[in-house]
PDB file of C-alpha atoms in Angstrom:
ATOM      1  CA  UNK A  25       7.875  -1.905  -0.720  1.00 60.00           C
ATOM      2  CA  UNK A  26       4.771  -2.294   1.401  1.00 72.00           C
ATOM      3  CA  UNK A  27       5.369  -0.899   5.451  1.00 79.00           C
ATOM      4  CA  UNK A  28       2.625  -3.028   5.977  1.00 85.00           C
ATOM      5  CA  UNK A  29       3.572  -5.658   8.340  1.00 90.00           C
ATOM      6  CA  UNK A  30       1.641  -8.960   8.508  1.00 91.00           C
ATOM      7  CA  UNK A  31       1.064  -8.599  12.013  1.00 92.00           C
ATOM      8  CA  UNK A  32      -0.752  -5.067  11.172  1.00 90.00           C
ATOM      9  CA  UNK A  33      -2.553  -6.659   8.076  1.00 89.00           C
ATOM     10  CA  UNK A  34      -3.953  -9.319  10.153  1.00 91.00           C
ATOM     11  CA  UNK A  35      -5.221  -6.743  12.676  1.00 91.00           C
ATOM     12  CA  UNK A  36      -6.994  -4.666   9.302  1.00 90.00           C
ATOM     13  CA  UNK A  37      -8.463  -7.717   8.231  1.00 90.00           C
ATOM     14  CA  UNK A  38      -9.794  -9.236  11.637  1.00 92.00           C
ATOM     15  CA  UNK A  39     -11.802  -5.902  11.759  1.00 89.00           C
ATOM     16  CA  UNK A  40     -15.776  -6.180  11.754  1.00 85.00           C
ATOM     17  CA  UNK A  41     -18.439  -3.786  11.128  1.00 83.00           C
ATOM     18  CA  UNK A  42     -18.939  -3.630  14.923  1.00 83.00           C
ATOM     19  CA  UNK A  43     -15.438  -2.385  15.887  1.00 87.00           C
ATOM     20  CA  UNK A  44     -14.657   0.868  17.324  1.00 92.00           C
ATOM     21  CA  UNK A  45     -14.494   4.187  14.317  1.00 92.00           C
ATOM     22  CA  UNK A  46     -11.394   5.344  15.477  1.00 93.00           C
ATOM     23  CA  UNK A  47      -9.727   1.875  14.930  1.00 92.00           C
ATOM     24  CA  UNK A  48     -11.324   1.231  10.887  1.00 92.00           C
ATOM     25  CA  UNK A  49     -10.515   5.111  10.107  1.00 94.00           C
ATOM     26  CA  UNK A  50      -6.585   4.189  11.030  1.00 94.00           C
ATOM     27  CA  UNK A  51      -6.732   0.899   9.442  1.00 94.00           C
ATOM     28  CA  UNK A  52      -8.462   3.018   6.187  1.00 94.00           C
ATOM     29  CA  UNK A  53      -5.114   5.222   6.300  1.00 95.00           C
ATOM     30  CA  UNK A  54      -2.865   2.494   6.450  1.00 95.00           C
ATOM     31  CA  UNK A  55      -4.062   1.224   3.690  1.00 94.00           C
ATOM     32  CA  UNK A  56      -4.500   4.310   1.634  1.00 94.00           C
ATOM     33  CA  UNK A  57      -0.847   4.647   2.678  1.00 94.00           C
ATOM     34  CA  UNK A  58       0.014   1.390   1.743  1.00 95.00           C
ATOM     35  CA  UNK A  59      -1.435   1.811  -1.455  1.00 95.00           C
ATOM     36  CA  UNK A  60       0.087   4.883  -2.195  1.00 95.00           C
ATOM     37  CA  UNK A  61       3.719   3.560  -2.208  1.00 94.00           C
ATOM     38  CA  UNK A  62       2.486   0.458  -3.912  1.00 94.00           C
ATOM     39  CA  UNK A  63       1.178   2.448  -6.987  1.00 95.00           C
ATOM     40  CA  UNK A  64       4.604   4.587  -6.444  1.00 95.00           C
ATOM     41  CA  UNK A  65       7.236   1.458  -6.408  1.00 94.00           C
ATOM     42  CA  UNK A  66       5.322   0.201  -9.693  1.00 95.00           C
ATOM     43  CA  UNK A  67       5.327   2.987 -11.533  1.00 95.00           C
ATOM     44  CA  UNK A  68       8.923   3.227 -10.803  1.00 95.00           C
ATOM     45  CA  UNK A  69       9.483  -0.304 -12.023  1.00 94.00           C
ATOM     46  CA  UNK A  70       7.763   0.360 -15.365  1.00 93.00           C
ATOM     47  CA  UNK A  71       9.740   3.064 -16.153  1.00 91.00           C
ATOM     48  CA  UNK A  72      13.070   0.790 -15.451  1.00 92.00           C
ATOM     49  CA  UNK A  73      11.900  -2.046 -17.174  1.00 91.00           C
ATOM     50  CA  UNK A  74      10.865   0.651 -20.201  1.00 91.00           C
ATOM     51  CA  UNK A  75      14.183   2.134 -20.622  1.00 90.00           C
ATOM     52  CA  UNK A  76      15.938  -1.395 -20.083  1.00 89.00           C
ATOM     53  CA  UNK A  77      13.467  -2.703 -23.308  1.00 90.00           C
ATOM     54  CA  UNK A  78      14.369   0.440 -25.368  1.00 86.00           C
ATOM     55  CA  UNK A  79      10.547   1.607 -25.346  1.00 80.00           C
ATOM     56  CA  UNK A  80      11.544   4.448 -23.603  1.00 66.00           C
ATOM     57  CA  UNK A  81      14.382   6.585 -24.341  1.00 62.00           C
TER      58      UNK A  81
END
């Protein structure tokens, strides 16, 4: 699901208004990323769990 690691995560979060641009525009895309193939995987899994019920057929 998430490529995310918790190492990385920790790095995004540990991030202050002071640091460097270059470093909170990549940490932006990761999570945009992230996100991305979050919102993919659960669409994915409502449409399994939709045909499994019967509500979608």
């Amino acid at each position: 699901m998430s490529d995310l690691t918790s190492e990385r995560l920790s790095e995004i979060r540990s991030l202050a208004p002071t640091s460097d641009s270059i470093d909170c525009w990549a940490a932006v895309q990761d999570l945009l990323r992230d996100r991305e193939q979050l919102l993919k995987a659960n669409g994915k899994a409502a449409e399994e769990l939709a045909t499994w019920t019967g509500a979608l057929r």
